[in-house]
Tab-separated table of C-alpha atoms in Angstrom:
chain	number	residue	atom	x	y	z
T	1	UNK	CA	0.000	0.000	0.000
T	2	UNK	CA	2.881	2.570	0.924
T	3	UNK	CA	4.027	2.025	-2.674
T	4	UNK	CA	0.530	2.251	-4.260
T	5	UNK	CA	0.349	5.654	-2.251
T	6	UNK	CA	3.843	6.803	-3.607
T	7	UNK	CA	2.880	6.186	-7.030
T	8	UNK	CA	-0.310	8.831	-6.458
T	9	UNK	CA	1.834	11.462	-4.147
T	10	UNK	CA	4.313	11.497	-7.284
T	11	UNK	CA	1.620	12.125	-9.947
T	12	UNK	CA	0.273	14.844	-7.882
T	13	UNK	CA	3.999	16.210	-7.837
T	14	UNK	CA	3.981	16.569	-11.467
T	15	UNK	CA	0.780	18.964	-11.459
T	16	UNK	CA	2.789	21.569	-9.690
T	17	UNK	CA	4.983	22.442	-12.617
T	18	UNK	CA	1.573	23.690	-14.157
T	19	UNK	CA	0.218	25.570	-11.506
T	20	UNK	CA	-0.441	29.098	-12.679
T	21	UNK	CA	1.414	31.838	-11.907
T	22	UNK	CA	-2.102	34.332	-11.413
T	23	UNK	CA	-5.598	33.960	-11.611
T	24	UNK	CA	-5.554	30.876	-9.180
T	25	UNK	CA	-9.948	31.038	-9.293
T	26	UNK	CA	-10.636	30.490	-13.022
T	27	UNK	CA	-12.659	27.795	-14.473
T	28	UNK	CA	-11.547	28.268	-18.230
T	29	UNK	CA	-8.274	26.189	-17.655
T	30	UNK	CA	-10.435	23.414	-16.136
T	31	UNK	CA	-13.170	23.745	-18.701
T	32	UNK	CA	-10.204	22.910	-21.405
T	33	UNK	CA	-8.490	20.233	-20.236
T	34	UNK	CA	-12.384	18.467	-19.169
T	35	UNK	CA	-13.439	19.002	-23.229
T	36	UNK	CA	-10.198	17.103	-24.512
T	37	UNK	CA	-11.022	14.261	-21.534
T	38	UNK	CA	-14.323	14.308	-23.478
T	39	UNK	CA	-16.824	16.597	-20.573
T	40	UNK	CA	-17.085	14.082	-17.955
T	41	UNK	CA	-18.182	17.048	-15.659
T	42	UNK	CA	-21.657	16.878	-17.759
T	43	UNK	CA	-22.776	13.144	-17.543
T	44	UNK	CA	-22.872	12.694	-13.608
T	45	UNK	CA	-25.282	11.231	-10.929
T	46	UNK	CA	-27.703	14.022	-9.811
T	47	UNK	CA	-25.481	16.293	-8.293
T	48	UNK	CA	-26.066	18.149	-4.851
T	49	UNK	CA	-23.673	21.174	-4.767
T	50	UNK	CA	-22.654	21.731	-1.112
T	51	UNK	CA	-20.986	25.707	-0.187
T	52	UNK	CA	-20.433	27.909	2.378
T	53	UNK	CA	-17.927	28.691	4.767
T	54	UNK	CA	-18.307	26.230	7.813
T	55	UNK	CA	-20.078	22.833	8.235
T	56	UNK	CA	-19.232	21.621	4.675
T	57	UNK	CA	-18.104	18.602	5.716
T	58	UNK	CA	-20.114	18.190	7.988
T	59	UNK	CA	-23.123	18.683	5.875
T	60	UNK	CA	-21.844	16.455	3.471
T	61	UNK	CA	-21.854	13.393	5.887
T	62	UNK	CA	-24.909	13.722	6.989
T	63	UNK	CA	-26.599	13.679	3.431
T	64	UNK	CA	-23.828	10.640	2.682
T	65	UNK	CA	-24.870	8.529	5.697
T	66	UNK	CA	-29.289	9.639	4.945
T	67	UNK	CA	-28.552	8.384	1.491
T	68	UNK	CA	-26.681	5.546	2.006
T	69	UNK	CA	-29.199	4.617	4.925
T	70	UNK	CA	-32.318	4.670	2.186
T	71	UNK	CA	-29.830	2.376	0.332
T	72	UNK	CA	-28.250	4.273	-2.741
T	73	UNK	CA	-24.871	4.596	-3.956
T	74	UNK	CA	-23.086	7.613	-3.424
T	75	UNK	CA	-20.361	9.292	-5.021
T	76	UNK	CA	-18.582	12.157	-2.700
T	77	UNK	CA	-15.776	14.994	-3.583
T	78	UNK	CA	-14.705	16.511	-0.456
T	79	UNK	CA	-11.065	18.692	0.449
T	80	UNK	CA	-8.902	19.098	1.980
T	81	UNK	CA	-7.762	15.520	3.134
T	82	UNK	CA	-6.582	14.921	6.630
T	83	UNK	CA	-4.013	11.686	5.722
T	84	UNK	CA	-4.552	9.778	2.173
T	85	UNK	CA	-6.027	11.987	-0.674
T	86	UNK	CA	-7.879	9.167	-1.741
T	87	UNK	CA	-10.074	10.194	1.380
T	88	UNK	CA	-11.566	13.497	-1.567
T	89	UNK	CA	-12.967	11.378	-3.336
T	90	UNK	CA	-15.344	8.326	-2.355
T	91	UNK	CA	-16.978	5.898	-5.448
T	92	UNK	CA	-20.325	4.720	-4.292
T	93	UNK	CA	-19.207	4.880	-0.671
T	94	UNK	CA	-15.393	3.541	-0.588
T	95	UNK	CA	-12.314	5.900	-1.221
T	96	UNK	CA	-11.039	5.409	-4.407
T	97	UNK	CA	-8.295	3.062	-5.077
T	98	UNK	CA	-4.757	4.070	-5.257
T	99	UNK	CA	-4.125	2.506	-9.374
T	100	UNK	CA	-7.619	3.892	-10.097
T	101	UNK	CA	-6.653	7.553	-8.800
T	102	UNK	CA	-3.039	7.390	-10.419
T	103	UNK	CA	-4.923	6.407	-13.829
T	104	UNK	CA	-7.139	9.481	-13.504
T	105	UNK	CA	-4.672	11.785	-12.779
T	106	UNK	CA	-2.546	10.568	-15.270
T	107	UNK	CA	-5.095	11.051	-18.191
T	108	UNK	CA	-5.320	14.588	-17.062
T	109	UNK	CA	-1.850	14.937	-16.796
T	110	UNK	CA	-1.988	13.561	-20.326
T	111	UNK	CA	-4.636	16.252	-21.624
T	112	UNK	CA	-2.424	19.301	-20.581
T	113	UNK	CA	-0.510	18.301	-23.808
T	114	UNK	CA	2.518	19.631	-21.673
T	115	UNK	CA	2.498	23.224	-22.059
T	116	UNK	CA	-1.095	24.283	-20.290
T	117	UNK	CA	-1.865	25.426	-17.122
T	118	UNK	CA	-3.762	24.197	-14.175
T	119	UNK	CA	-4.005	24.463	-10.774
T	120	UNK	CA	-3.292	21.387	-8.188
T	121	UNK	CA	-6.941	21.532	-7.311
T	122	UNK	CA	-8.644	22.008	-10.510
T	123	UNK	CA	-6.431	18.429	-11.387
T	124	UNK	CA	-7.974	16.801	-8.863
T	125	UNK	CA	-11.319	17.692	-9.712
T	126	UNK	CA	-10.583	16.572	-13.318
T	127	UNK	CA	-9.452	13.470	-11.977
T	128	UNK	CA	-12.354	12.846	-9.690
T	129	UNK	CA	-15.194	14.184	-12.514
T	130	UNK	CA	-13.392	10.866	-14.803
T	131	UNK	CA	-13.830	8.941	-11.668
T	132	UNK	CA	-17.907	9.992	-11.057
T	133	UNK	CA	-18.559	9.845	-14.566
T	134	UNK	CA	-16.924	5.978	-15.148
T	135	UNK	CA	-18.136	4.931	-11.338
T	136	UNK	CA	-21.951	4.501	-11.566
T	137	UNK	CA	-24.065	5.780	-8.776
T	138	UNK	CA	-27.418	7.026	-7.426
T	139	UNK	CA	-26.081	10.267	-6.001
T	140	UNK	CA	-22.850	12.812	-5.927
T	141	UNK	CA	-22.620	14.817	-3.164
T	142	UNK	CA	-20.304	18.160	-4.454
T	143	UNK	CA	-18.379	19.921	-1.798
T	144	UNK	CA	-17.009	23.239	-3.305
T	145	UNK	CA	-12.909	23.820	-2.742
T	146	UNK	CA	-13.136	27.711	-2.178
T	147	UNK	CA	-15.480	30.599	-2.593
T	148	UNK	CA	-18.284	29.101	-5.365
T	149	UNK	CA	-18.505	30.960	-8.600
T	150	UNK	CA	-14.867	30.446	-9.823
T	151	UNK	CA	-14.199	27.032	-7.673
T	152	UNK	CA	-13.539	23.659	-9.761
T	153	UNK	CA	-16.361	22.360	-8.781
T	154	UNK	CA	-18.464	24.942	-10.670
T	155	UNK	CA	-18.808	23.694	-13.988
T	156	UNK	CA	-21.129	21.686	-13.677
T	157	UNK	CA	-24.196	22.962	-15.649
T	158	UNK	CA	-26.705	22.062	-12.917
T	159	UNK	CA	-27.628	20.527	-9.403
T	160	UNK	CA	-30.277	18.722	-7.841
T	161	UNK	CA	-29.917	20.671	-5.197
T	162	UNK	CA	-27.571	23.721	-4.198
T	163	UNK	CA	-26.745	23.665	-0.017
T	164	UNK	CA	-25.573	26.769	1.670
T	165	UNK	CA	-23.452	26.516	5.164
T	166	UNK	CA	-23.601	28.863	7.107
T	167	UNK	CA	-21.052	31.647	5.515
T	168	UNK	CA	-18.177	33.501	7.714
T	169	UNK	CA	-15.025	35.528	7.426
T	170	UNK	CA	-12.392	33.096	5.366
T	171	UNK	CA	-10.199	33.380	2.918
T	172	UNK	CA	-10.789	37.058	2.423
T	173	UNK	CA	-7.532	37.575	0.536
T	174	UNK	CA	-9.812	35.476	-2.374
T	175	UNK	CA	-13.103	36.149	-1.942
T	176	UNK	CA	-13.477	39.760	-0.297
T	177	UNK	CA	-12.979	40.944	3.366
T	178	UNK	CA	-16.951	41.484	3.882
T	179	UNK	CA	-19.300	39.255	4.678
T	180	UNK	CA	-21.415	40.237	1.778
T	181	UNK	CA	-18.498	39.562	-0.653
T	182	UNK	CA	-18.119	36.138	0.435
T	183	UNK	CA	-21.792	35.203	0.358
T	184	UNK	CA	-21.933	36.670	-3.151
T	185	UNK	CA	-18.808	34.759	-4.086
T	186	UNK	CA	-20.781	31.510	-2.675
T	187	UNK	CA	-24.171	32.194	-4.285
T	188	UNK	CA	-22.525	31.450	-7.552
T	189	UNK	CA	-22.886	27.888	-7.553
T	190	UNK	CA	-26.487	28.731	-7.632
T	191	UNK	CA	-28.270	27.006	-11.427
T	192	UNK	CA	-31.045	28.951	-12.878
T	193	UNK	CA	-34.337	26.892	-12.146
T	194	UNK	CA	-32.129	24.770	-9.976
T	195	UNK	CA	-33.354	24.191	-6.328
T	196	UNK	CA	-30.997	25.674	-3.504
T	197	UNK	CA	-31.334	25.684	0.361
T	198	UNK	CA	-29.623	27.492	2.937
T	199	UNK	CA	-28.891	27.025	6.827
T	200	UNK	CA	-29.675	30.185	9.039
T	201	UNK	CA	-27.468	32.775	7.828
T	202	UNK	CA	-26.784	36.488	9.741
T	203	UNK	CA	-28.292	39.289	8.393
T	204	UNK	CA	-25.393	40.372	5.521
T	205	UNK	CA	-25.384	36.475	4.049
T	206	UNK	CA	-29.076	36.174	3.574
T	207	UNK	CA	-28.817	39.637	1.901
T	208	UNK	CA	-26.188	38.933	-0.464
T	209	UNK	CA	-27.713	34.811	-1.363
T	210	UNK	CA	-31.546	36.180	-1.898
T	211	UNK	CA	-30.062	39.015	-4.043
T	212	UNK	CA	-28.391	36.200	-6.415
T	213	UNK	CA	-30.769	34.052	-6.513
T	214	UNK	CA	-33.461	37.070	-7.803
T	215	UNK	CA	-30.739	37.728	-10.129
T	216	UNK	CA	-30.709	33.551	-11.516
T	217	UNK	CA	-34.185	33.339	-10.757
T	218	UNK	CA	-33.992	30.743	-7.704
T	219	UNK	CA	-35.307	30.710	-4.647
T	220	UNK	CA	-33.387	29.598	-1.442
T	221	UNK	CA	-35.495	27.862	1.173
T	222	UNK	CA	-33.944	29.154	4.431
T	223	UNK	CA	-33.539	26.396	7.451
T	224	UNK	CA	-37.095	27.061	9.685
T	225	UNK	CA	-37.479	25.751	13.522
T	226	UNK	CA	-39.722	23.215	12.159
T	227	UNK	CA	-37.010	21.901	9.874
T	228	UNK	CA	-34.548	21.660	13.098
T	229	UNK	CA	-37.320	19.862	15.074
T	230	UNK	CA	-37.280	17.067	12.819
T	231	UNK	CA	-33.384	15.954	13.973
T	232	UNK	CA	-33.871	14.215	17.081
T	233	UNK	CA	-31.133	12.728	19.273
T	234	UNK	CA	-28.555	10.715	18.596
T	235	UNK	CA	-26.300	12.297	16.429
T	236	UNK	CA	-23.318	10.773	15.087
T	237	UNK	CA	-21.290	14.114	15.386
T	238	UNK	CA	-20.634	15.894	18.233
T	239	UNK	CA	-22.166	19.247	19.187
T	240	UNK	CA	-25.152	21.630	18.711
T	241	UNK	CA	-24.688	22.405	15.619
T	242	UNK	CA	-24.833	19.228	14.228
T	243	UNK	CA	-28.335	19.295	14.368
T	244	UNK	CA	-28.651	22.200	12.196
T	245	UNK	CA	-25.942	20.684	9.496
T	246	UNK	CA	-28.086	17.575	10.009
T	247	UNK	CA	-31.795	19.113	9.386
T	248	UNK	CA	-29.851	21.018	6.372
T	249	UNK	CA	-28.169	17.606	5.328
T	250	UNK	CA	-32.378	16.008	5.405
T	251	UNK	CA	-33.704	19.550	3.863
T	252	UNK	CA	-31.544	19.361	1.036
T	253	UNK	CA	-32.511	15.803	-0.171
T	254	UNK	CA	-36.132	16.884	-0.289
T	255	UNK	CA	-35.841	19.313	-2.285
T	256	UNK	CA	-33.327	17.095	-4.340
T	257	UNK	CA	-36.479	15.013	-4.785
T	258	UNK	CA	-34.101	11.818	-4.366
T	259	UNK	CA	-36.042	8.997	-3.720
T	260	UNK	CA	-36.653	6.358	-0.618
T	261	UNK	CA	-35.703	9.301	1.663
T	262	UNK	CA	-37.766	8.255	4.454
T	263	UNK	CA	-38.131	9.956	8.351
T	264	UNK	CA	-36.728	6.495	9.471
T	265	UNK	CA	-33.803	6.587	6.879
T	266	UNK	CA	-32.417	10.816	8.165
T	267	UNK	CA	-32.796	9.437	11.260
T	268	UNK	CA	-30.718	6.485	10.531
T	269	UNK	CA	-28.345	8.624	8.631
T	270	UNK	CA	-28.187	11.105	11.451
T	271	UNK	CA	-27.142	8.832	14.140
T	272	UNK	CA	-24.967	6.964	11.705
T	273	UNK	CA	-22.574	9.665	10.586
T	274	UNK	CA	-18.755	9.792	10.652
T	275	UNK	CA	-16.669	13.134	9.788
T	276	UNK	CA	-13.253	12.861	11.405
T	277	UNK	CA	-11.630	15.559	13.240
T	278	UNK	CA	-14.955	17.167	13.880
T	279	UNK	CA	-15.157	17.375	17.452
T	280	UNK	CA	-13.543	13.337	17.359
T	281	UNK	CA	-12.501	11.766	20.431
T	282	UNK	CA	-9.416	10.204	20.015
T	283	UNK	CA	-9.104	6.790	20.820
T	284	UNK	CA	-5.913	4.997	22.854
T	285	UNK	CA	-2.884	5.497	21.092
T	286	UNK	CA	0.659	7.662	20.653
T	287	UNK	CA	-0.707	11.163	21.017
T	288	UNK	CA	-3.725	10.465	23.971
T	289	UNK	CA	-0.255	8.663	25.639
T	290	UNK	CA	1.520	12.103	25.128
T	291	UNK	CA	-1.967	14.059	27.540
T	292	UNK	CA	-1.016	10.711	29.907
T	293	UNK	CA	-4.185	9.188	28.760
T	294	UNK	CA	-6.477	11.918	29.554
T	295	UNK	CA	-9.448	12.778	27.293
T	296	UNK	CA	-8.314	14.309	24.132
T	297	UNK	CA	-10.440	15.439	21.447
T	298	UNK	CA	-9.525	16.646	18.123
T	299	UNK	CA	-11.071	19.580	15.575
T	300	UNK	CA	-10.227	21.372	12.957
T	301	UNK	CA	-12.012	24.383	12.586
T	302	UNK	CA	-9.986	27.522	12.192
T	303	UNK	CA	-12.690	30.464	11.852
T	304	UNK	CA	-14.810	32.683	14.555
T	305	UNK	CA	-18.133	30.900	14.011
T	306	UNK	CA	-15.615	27.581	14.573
T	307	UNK	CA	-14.680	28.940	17.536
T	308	UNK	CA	-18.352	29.892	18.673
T	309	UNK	CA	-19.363	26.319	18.196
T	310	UNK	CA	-16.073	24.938	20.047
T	311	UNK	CA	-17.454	26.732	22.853
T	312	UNK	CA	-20.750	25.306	23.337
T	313	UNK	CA	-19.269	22.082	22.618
T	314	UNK	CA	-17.049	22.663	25.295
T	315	UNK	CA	-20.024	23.499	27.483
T	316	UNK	CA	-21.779	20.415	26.536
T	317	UNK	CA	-18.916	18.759	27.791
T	318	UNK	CA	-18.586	20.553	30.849
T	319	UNK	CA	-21.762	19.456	32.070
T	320	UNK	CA	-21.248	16.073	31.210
T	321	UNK	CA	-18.165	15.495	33.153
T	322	UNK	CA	-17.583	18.530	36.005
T	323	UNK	CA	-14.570	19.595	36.523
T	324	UNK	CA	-12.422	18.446	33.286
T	325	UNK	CA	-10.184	21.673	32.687
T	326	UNK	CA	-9.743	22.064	29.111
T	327	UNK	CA	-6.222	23.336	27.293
T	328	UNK	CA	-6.032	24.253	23.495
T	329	UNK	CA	-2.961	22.788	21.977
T	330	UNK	CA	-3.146	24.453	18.654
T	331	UNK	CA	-1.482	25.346	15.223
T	332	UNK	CA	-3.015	27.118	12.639
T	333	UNK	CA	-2.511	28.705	9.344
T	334	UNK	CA	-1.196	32.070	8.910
T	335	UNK	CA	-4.654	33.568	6.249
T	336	UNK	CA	-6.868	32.755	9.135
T	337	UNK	CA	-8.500	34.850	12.010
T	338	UNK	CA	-6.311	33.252	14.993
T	339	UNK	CA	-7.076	36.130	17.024
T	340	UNK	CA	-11.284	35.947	16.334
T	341	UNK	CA	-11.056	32.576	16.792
T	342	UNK	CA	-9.624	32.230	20.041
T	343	UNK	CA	-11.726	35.213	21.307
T	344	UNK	CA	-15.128	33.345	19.838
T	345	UNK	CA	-14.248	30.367	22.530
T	346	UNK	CA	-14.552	32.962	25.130
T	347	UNK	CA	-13.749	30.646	28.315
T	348	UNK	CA	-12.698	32.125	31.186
T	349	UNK	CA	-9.027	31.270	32.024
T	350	UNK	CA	-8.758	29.648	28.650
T	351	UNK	CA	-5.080	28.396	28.243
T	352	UNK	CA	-3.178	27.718	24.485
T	353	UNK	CA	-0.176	25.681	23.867
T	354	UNK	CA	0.837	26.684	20.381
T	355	UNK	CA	3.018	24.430	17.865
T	356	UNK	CA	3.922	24.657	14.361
T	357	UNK	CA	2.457	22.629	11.211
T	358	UNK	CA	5.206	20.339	10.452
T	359	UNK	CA	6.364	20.733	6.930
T	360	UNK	CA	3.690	23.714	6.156
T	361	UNK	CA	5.436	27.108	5.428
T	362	UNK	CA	2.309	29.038	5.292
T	363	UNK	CA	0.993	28.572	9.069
T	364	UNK	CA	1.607	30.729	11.806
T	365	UNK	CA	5.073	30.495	13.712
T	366	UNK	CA	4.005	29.170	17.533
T	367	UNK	CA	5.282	32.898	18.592
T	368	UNK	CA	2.469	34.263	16.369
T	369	UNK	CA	-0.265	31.878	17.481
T	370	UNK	CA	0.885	32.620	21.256
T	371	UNK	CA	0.701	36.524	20.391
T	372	UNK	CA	-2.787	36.340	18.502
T	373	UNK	CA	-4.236	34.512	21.929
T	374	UNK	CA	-3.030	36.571	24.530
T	375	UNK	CA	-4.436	39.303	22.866
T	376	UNK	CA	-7.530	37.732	22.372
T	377	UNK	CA	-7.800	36.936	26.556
T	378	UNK	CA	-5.825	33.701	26.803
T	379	UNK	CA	-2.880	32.518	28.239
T	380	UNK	CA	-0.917	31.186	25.746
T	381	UNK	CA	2.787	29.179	25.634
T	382	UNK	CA	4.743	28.552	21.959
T	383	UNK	CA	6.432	25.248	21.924
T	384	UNK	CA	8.473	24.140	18.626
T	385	UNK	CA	6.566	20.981	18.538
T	386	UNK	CA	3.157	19.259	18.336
T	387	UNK	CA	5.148	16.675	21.269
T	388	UNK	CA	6.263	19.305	23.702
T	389	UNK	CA	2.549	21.110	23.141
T	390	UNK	CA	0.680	18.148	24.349
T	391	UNK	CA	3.553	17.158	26.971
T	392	UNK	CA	3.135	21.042	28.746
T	393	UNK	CA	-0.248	20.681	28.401
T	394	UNK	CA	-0.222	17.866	30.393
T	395	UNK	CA	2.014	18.787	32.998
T	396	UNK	CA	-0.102	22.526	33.815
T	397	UNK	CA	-2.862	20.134	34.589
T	398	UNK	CA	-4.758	19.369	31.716
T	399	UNK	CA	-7.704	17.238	32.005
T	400	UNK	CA	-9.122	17.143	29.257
T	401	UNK	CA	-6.961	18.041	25.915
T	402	UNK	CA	-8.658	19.679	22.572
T	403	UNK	CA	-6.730	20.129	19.772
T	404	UNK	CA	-7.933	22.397	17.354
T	405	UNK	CA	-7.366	25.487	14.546
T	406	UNK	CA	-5.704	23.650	11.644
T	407	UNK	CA	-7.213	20.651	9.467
T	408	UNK	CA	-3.657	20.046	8.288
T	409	UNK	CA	-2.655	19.591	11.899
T	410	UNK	CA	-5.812	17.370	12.511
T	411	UNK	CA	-4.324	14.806	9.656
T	412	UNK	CA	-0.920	14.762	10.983
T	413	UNK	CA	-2.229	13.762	14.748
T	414	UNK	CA	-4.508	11.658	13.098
T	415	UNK	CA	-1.343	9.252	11.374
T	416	UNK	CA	0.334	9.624	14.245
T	417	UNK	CA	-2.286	8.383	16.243
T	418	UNK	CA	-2.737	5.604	13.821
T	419	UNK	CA	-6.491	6.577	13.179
T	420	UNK	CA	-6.586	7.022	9.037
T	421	UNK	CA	-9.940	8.213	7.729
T	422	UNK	CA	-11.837	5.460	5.910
């Protein structure tokens, strides 16, 4: 297997000496090399086109698990990966297989004809279109990469469904530093006559979707009370919000119209679900033995409305088991809100142990991370690595451990845990 995976990190190498130099959002580059593979992107299962800024993934397992639970096939295209890329791309419910992947990226490869241009995503979701398109199924579930209008994912000509997460600050230096450029951005994926849904959005981000979809001509049916009321305990993720990215996992295949969607197969699906490093306990292994075995849990999000729902989650916990006192060890990249996320946490006494993101040049240094929590209320220590992090942690009298801010960290604790997304 380690020489299977080799063989599909070193035909992902090879994209990089296309990667353009500007204009990273495009789609015309993709929309080239998919004619001369022969427009896979336009012969697909019914498609359900999931966007926003948080709960993407999230989202996305829920609809997997309330499909697969009414007993279709489903397709899914999700990013980043934590450990394996194959984990972007599932074929009627299994990752795709190492030979498979290398063959797909190696007919894209093959229609750059050397000399055009392409970005490492937009290869990938070349690769995975082939994949969808030769792989039959009953369903593709469509997580977009970045933004919406000008993300790979967006040439497909239409959707069963388009899904709106709730939409934050993220990747302004892309998509715009206001909430109502980002929501704008996101409506894009939004297909005249096409049906779209949205969770509960603030004030701006319900502004800026209804004013697109008057523009295409949809209408986006908002998450309601009575939609939430449906989602009864248990879940299979962790947290409050789940139940909203659940209710807008089961709101979205109604309107999909896919069939054998049943009350008793969303609340199969519900309970069913698996997302890792989403609020995931971490089971026995090398990095729980580094927080001497305490309870360590594991997230990625990296945004203020992450943080927000870290917090309740936190609560949650709190009242489960009194008394745990719970240190952030955390890394995080350097385009993201550290300081608005650690101040949406909002704990009293709140204490960060900062690390680096080994082999990852764009993330914060652990000096920065430290800085950006002190000023946002916490106490804060930078440590050079994820090991002396979790071992300080420990010794201030940690009881329980999250670890959070970075989904690149999340995949590197998960390997060394030995717990690899399946």
């Amino acid at each position: 297997m380690i020489d299977a995976q080799l063989g599909v990190e070193t035909a992902l190498k090879r994209f990089e000496r296309y990667n353009p130099k500007d204009r990273i959002l495009a789609l015309d580059r993709l929309l080239v090399v998919l004619e001369e593979l022969g427009n896979p992107h336009l012969d697909l299962p019914p498609v359900i086109h999931v966007g926003g800024t948080n709960g993407k993934g999230s989202t996305t397992a829920f609809i997997r698990a309330m499909a697969e639970a009414a007993g279709l096939s489903v397709h899914t295209s999700t990013s980043p990966h934590l450990v394996r890329f194959n984990e972007r791309i599932r074929l009627a419910g299994k990752l795709i297989e190492d030979d498979y992947l290398v063959s797909c990226l190696e007919r894209v490869e093959a229609a750059l004809k050397g000399h055009r241009q392409i970005t490492h995503f937009e290869a990938a979701q070349a690769a995975s279109f082939l994949a969808f398109h030769e792989t039959p199924a009953d369903l593709l579930i469509l997580e977009v990469g970045l933004g919406g209008r000008y993300d790979a994912s967006n040439v497909i000509k239409a959707a069963a469904c388009s899904v709106f997460c709730p939409i934050d600050l993220d990747h302004q230096a892309f998509l715009g530093n206001t909430i109502t450029k980002i929501a704008t951005d996101k409506a894009g994926i939004l297909k005249p006559g096409c049906p779209a849904v949205s969770a509960i959005q603030n004030d701006e981000a319900k502004a800026a979707l209804e004013a697109e979809a008057a523009r295409t001509g949809n209408e986006i049916d908002f998450l309601t009370p009575d939609d939430l009321a449906l989602i009864q305990p248990p879940l299979g993720l962790w947290g409050e919000h789940q139940f909203s990215n659940a209710a807008l996992a089961a709101k979205a295949l109604k309107a999909a119209d896919i069939q054998g969607i049943t009350s008793e197969a969303i609340a199969q699906g519900a309970a069913s679900a698996r997302w890792p490093a989403r609020m995931q306990r971490l089971s026995s292994g090398p990095v729980t033995a580094l927080a001497g075995e305490r309870p360590v849990w594991l997230d990625g999000g990296h945004n203020p409305h992450a943080g927000r729902a870290l917090s309740a989650v936190l609560d949650t916990l709190d009242s489960e088991e009194p008394a745990k006192r719970t240190m952030l060890v955390s890394a995080m990249l350097a385009n993201k809100d550290a300081r608005g996320f650690f101040a949406a946490l909002n704990r009293p006494g709140l204490r960060v142990f900062t690390c680096p993101i080994d082999n990852n040049e764009n993330s914060f240094t652990p000096e920065e991370l430290a800085s950006a929590a002190r000023e946002a209320g916490a106490g804060a220590e930078a440590h050079q690595s994820f090991r002396a992090a979790m071992e300080s942690a420990r010794e201030a009298g940690a009881e329980r451990i999250l670890i959070c801010g970075s989904l690149y960290l999340a995949g590197k604790v998960l390997a060394l845990n030995d717990e690899l997304p399946d």
